[in-house]
Short mmCIF file of C-alpha atoms in Angstrom, two decimals:
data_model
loop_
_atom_site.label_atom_id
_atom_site.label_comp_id
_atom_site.label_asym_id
_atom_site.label_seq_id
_atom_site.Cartn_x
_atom_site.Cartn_y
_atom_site.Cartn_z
CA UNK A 1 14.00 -18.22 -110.58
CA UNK A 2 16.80 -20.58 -112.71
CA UNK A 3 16.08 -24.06 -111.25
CA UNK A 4 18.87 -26.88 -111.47
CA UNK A 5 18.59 -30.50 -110.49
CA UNK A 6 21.27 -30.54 -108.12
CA UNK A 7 22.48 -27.73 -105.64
CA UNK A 8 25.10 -28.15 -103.65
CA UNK A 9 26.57 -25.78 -100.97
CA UNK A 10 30.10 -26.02 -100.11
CA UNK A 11 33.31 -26.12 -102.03
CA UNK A 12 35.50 -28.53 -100.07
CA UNK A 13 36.82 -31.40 -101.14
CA UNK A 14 33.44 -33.03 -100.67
CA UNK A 15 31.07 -30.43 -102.72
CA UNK A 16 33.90 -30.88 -105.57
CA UNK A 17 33.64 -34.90 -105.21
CA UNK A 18 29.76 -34.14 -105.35
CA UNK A 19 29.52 -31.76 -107.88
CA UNK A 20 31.97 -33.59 -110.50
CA UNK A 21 30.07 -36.71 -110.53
CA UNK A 22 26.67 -35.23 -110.20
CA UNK A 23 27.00 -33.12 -113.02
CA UNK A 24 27.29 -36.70 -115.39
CA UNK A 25 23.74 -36.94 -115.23
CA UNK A 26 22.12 -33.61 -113.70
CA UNK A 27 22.14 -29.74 -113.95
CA UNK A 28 24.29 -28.49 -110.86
CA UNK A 29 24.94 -25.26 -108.90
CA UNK A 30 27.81 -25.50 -106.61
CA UNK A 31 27.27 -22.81 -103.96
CA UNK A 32 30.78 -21.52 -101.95
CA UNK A 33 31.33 -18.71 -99.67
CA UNK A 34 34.72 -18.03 -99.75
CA UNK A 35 36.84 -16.55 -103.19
CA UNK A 36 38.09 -20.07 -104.14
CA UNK A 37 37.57 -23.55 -103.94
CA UNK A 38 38.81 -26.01 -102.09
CA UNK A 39 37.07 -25.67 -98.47
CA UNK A 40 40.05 -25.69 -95.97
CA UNK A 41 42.73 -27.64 -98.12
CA UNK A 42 43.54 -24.43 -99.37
CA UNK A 43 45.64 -23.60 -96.05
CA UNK A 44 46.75 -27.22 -95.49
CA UNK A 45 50.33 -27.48 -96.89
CA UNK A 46 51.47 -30.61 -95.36
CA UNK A 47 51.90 -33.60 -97.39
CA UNK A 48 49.79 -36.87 -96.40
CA UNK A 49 46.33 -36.47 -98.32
CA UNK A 50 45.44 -38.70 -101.19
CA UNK A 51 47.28 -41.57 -100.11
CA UNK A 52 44.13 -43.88 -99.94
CA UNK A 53 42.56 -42.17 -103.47
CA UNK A 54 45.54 -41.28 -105.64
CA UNK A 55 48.30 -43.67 -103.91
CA UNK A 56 50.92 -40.84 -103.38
CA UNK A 57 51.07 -37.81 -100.70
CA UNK A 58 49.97 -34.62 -101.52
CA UNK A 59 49.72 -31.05 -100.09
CA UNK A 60 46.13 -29.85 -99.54
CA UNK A 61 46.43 -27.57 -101.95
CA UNK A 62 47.66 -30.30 -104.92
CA UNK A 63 44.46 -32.38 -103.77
CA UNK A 64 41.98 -29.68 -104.15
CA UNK A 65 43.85 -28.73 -107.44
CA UNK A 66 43.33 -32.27 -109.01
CA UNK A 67 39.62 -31.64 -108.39
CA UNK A 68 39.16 -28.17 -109.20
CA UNK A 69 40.59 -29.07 -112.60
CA UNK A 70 38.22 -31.64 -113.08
CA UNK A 71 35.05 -29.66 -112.49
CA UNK A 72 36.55 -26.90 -114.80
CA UNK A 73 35.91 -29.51 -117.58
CA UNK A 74 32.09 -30.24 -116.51
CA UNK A 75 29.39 -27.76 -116.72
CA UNK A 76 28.47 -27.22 -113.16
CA UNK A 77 28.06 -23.69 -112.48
CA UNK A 78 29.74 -22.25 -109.63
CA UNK A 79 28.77 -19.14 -107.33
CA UNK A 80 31.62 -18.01 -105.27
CA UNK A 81 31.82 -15.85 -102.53
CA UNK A 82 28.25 -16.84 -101.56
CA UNK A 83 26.44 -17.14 -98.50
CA UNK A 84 22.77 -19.11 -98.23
CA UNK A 85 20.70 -17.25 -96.01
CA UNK A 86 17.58 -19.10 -96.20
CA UNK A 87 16.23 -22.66 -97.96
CA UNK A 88 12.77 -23.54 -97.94
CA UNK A 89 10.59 -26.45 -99.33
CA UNK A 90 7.50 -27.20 -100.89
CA UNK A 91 7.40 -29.43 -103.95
CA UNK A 92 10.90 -28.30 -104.18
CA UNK A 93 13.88 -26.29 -102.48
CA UNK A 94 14.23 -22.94 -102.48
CA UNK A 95 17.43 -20.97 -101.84
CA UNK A 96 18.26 -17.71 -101.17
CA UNK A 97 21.94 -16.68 -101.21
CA UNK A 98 23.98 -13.55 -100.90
CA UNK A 99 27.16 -13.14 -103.50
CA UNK A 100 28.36 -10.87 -105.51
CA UNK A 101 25.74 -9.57 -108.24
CA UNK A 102 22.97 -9.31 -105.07
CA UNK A 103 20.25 -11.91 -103.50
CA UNK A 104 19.64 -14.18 -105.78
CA UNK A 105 16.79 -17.02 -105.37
CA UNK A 106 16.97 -20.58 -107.09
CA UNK A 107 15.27 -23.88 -106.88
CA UNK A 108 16.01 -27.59 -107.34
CA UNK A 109 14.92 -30.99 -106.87
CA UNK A 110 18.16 -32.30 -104.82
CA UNK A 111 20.39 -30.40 -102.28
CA UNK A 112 23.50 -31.44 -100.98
CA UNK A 113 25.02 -30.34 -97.45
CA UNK A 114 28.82 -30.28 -97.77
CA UNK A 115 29.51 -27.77 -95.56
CA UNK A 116 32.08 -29.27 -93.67
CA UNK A 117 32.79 -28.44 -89.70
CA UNK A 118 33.88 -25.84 -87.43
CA UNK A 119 36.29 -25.56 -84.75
CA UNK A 120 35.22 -25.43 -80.98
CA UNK A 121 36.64 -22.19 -79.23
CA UNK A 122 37.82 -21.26 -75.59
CA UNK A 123 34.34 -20.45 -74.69
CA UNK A 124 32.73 -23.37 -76.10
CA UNK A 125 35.19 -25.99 -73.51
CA UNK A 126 34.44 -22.81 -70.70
CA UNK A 127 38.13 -21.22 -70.24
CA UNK A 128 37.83 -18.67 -67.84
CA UNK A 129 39.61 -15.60 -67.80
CA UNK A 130 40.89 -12.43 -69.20
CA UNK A 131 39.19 -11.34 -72.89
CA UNK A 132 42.52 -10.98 -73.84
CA UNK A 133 44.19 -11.23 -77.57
CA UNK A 134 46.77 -14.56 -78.39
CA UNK A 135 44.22 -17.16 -78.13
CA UNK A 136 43.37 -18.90 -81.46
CA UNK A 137 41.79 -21.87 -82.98
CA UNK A 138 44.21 -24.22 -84.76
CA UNK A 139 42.55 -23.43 -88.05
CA UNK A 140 43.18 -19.82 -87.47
CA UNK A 141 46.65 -20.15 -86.47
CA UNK A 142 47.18 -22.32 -89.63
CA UNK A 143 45.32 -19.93 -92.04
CA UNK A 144 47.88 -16.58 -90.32
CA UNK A 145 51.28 -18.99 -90.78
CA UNK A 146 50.01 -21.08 -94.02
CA UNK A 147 48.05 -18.12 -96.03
CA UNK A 148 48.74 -14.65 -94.82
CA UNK A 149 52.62 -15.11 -93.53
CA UNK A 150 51.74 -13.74 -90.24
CA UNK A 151 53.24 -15.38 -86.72
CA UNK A 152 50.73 -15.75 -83.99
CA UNK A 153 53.28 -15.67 -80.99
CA UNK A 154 56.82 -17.11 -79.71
CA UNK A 155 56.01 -18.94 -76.81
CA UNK A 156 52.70 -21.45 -77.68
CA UNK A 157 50.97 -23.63 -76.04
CA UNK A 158 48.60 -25.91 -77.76
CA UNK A 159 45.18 -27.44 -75.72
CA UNK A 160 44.51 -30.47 -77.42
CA UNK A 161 46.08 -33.36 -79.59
CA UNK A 162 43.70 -33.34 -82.23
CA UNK A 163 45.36 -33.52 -86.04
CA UNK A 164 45.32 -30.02 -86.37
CA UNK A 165 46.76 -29.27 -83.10
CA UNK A 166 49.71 -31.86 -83.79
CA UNK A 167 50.62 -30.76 -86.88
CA UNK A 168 50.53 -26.62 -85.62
CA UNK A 169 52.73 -27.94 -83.14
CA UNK A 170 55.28 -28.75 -85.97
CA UNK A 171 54.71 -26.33 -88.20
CA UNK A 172 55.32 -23.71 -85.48
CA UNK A 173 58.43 -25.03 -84.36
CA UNK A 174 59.54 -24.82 -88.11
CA UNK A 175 58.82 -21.24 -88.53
CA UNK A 176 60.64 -20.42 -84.90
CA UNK A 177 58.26 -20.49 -82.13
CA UNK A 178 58.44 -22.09 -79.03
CA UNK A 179 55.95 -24.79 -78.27
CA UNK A 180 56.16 -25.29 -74.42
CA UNK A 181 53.81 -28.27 -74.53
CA UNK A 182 50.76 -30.33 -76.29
CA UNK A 183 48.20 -30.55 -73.22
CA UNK A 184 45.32 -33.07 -73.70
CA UNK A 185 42.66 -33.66 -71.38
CA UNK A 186 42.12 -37.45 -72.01
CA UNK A 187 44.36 -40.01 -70.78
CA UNK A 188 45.13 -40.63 -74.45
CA UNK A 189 46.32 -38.58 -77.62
CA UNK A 190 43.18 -37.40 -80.03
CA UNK A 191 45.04 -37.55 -83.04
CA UNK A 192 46.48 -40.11 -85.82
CA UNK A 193 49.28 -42.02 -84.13
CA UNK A 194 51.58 -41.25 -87.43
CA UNK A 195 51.54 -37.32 -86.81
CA UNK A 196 51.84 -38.13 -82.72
CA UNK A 197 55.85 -39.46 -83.68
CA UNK A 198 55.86 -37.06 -87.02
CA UNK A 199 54.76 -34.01 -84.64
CA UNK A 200 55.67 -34.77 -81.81
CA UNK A 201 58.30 -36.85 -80.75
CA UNK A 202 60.50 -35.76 -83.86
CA UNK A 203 60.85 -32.30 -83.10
CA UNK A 204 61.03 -33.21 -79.03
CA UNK A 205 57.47 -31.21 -78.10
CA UNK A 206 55.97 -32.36 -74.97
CA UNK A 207 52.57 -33.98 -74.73
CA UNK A 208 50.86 -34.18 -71.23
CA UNK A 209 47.81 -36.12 -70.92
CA UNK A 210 44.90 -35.86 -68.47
CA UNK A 211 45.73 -31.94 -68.34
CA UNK A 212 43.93 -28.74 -69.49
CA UNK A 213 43.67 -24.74 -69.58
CA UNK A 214 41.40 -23.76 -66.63
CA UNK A 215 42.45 -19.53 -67.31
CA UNK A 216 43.65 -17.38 -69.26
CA UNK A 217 45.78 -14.06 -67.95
CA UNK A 218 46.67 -11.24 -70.11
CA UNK A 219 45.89 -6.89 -70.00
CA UNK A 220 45.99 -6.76 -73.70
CA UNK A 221 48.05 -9.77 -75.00
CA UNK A 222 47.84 -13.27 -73.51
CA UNK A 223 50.57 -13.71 -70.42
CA UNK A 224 50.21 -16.81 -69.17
CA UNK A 225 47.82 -19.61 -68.84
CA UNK A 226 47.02 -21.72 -65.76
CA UNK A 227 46.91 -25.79 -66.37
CA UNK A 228 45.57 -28.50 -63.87
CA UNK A 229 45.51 -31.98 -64.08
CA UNK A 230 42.09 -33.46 -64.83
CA UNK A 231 40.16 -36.66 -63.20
CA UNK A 232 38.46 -39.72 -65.10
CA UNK A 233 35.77 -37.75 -66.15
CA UNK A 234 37.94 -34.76 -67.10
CA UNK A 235 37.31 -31.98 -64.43
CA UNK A 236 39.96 -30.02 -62.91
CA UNK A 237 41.41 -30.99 -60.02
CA UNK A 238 42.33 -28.44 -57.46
CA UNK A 239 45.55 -27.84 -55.79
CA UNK A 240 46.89 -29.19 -59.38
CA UNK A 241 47.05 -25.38 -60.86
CA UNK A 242 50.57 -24.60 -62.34
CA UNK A 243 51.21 -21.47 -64.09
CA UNK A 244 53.02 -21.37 -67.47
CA UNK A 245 54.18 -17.72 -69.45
CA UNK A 246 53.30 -17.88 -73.03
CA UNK A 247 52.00 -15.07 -75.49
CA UNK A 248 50.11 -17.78 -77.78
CA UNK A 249 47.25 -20.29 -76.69
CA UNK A 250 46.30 -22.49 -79.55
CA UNK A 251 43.23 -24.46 -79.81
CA UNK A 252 42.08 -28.35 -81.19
CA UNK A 253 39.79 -29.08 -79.12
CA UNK A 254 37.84 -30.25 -81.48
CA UNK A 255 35.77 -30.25 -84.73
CA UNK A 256 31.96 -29.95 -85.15
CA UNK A 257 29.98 -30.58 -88.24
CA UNK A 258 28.47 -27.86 -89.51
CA UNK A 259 24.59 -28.46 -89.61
CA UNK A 260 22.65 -25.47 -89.46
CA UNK A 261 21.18 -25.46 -92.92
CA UNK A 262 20.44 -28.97 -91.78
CA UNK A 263 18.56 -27.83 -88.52
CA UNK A 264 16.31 -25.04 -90.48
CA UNK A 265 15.32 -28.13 -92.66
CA UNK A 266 14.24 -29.35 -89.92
CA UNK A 267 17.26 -32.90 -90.49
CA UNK A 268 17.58 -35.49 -87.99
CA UNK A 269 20.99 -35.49 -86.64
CA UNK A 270 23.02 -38.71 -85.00
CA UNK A 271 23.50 -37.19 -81.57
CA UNK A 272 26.85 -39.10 -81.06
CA UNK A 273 28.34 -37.80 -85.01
CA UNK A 274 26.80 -34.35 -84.57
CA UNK A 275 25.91 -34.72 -88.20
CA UNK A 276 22.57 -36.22 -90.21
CA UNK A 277 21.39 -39.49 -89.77
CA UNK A 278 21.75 -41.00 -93.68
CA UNK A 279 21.53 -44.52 -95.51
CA UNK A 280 24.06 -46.08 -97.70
CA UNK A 281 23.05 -43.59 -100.42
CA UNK A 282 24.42 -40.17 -97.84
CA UNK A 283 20.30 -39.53 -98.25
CA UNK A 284 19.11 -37.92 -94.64
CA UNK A 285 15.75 -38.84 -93.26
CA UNK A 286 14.01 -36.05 -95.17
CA UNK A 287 13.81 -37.19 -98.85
CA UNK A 288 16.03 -35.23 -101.67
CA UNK A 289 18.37 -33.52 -98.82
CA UNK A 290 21.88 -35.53 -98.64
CA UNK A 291 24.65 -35.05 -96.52
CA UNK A 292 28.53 -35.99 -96.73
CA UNK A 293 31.86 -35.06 -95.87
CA UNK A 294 32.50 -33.66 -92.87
CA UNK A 295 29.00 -32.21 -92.23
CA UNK A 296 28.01 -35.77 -92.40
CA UNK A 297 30.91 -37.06 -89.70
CA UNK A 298 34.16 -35.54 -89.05
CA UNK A 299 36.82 -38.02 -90.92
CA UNK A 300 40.57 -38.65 -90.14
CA UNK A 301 41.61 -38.65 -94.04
CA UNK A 302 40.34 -36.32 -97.00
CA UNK A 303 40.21 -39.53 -99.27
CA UNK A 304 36.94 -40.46 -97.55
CA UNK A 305 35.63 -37.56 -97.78
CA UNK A 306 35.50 -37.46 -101.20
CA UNK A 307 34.57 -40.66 -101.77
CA UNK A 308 31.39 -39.79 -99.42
CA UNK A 309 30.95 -36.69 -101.73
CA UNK A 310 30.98 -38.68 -104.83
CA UNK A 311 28.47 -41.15 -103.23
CA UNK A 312 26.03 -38.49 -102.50
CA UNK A 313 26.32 -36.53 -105.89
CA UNK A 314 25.96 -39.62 -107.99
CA UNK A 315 23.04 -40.85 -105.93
CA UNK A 316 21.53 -37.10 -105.87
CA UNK A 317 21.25 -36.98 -109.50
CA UNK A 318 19.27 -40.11 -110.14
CA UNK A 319 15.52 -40.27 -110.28
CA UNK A 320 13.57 -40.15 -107.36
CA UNK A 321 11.91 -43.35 -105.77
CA UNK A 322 10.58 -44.89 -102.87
CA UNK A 323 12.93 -45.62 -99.98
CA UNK A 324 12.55 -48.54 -97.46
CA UNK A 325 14.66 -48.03 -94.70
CA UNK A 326 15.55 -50.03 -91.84
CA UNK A 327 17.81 -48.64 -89.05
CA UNK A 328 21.31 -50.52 -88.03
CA UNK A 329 21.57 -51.07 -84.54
CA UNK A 330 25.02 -50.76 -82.73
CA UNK A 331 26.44 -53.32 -80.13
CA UNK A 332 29.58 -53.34 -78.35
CA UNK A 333 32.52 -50.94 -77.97
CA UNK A 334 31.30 -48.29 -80.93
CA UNK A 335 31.49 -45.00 -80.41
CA UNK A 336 28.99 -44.48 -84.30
CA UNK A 337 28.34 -45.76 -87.46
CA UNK A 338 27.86 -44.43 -90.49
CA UNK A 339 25.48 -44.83 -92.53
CA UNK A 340 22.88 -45.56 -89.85
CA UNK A 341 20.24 -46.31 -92.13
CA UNK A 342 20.02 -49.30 -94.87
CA UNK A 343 17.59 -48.27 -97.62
CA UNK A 344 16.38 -51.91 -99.38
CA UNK A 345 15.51 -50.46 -102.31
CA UNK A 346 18.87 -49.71 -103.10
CA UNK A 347 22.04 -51.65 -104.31
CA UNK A 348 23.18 -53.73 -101.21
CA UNK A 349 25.95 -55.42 -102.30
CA UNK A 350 28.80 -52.80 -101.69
CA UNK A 351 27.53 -50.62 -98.70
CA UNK A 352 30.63 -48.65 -97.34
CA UNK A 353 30.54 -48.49 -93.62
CA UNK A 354 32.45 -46.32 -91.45
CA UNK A 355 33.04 -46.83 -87.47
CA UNK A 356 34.90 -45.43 -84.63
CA UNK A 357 35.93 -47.73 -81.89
CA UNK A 358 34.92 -45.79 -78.03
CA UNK A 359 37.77 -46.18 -76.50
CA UNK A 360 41.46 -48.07 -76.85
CA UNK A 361 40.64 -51.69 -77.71
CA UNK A 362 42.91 -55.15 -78.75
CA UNK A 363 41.67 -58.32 -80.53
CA UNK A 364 38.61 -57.27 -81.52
CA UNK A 365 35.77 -58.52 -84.30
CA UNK A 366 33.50 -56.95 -85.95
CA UNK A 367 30.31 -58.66 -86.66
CA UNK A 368 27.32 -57.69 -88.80
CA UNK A 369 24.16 -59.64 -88.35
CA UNK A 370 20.89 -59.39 -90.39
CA UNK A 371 18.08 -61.36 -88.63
CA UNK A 372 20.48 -63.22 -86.95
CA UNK A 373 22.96 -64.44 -89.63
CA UNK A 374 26.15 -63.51 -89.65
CA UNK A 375 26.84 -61.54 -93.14
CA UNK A 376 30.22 -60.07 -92.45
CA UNK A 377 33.05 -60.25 -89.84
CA UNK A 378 36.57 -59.16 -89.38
CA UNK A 379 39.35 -59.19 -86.70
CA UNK A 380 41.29 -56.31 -85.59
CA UNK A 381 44.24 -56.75 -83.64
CA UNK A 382 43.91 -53.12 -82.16
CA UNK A 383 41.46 -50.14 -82.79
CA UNK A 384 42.16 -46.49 -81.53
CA UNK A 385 38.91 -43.96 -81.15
CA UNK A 386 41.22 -41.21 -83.41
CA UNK A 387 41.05 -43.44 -86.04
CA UNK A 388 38.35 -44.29 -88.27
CA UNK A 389 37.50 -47.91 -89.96
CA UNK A 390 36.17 -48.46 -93.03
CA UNK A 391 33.86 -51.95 -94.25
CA UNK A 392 32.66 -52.59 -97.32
CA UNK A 393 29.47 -54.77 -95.95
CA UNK A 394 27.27 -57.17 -98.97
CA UNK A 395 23.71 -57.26 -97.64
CA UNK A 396 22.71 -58.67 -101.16
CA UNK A 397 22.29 -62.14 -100.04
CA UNK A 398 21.07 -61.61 -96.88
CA UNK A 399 17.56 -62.55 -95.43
CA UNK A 400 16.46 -58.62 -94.79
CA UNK A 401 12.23 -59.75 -94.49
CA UNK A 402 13.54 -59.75 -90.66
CA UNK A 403 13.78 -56.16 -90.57
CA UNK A 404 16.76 -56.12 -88.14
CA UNK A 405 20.19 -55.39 -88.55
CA UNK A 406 23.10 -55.43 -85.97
CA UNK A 407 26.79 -54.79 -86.11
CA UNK A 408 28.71 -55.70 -82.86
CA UNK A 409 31.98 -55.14 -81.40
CA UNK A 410 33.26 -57.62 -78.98
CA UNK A 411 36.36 -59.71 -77.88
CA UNK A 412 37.23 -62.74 -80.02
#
């Protein structure tokens, strides 16, 4: 069996941001099951990514591009159209992956999970109703318009104000479908508030909060769907039912990190990210596995997921040592943090932290503590859960003997 340093599986924007600075000081495999690179920029041809990492807007496509021509110029080797189908460990990992030439088995010292996430479907949010064709995930609907030139329907309607949803909403209306309405089950839009007035209120498509699918009706093809409004705690209240004709039902309801790799290696996962509990170094709990991108947490912007990437390849191919970790506790309004762990025996003086506020909030401060002292702060004059923060936190000067560490959210 060939044995590398570094293994990575997935070809997104992350495993490319993992792979290219990994391979500066390591032997690399980058393992990716589809024909090309690029994860799911590939079918993303709006404009708005790299404006945090490259200072202009891009197209998916041009981002991935910049980074697939940078790892043609390392020597990572890449397996495409490659599934891994089982890892094991003893003094090392083991893969076993499906591509091409056959089953092939490798080892290495260091794997990274940059598998990205998956979309949640009708039966995962409990639709009930006919098993009936028309229904789609937004990615789906994206990949038929964006990659294979194929219209799902004429008359949509879209569950969810998610991103993806918002910007399906557009680019349907461009290409000459109807979009009856965004429906969202929270009192409050899911996605960025820039693609809520780009999406939305440019092209005059409806959004209707506190509302959601409860059927589906259709022989063959989807007919119609049946909406009700929702209470506080989102369930359907009846004698709400309306009935709206459509042929399309398009789904962003929501993303999930994708973490089964992660749950045969037996990772602990943050219950409230869905993805592996890490320290500053995108290291899990179970030494020489590392997680980023959007396996680690789903993020609003593909800049930070490559910088996450990049984080856990050049940490991946160092030399192994002795972690001591101590956990960060969470106070206040905060729906997670990320990283959750602070390993001490690593560089503390620029530890990016990422946070989601839990629910709308104004005039806010964040506080980070370390045995009681107070070793960062900052004021926010408002904070929405769809977007995501990012801190750069020093710890270097800090008194960490104490063992605690707590970052708060609270009025100022």
């Amino acid at each position: 069996m060939k044995h590398y340093d570094v293994i990575i599986i997935g070809g997104g924007p992350a495993g490319l941001a993992a792979a290219i600075r990994a391979s500066k000081n390591a032997s690399v495999l980058l393992i990716e099951r589809e024909a090309r690179l690029g994860g799911i920029l590939k079918q993303c041809i709006h404009d708005g990514f790299g404006v945090v990492r490259f200072g202009e807007k891009l197209s998916g496509p041009e981002y991935a591009d910049r980074f697939i021509k940078e790892i043609d110029k390392t020597n990572v080797e890449i397996s495409l159209l490659s599934f891994v189908t089982d890892v094991t460990r003893t003094d090392k990992y083991e893969l076993t992956y499906v591509c091409e030439n056959g089953v092939r088995r490798v080892t290495c010292d260091k794997l990274i999970l940059a598998t990205g996430c998956r979309e949640r479907t009708k039966n995962g949010i409990f639709i009930q109703g006919d098993r009936c064709s028309g229904v789609y995930t937004a990615g789906a609907a994206q990949n038929l318009v964006n990659m294979m030139g194929v219209m799902p329907g004429k008359r949509v309607v879209i569950l969810g104000s998610g991103d993806i949803g918002l910007i399906m909403a557009r680019r349907l209306t461009f290409e000459g479908a109807e979009v009856l309405g965004v429906y969202e089950a929270k009192p409050t839009p899911s996605g960025l508030t820039r693609n809520i007035h780009q999406c939305l209120r440019d092209f005059d498509i409806p959004l209707y909060l506190s509302k959601t699918v409860t059927r589906v009706f259709g022989a063959n093809r989807l007919e119609k769907v049946e909406i009700s409004d929702v209470d506080d705690k989102m369930r359907p209240i009846p004698g709400t039912e309306q009935i709206i004709e459509c042929d399309t039902l398009v789904l962003a309801v929501g993303l999930i990190p994708e973490n089964e790799l992660a749950n045969d290696l037996s990772v602990k996962l943050d219950y409230k990210t869905k993805g592996a509990i890490v320290d500053q170094n995108c290291q899990t709990l179970s030494d020489g596995i590392y997680a980023c991108g959007n396996a680690l947490h789903v993020n609003d912007l593909v800049d930070y997921v490559s910088e996450s990437g990049e984080t856990a390849g050049g940490n991946a191919s160092l030399p192994n040592k002795e972690r001591k970790l101590v956990p960060v506790e969470v106070k206040g309004k905060i729906m997670y943090i990320v990283p959750q762990m602070l390993d001490l025996n690593s560089p503390l003086d620029k530890v990016i932290t990422y946070f989601r506020a839990s629910e709308d909030l104004t005039g806010q401060k964040l506080t980070v503590k370390v045995g009681g002292q107070t070793v960062f702060n900052k004021s926010y004059l408002k904070l929405l859960p769809p977007e995501m923060e990012r801190v750069v936190i020093d710890y270097s000067k800090a008194d960490l003997s104490s063992g605690r560490i707590v970052i708060s959210l609270e009025d100022k």
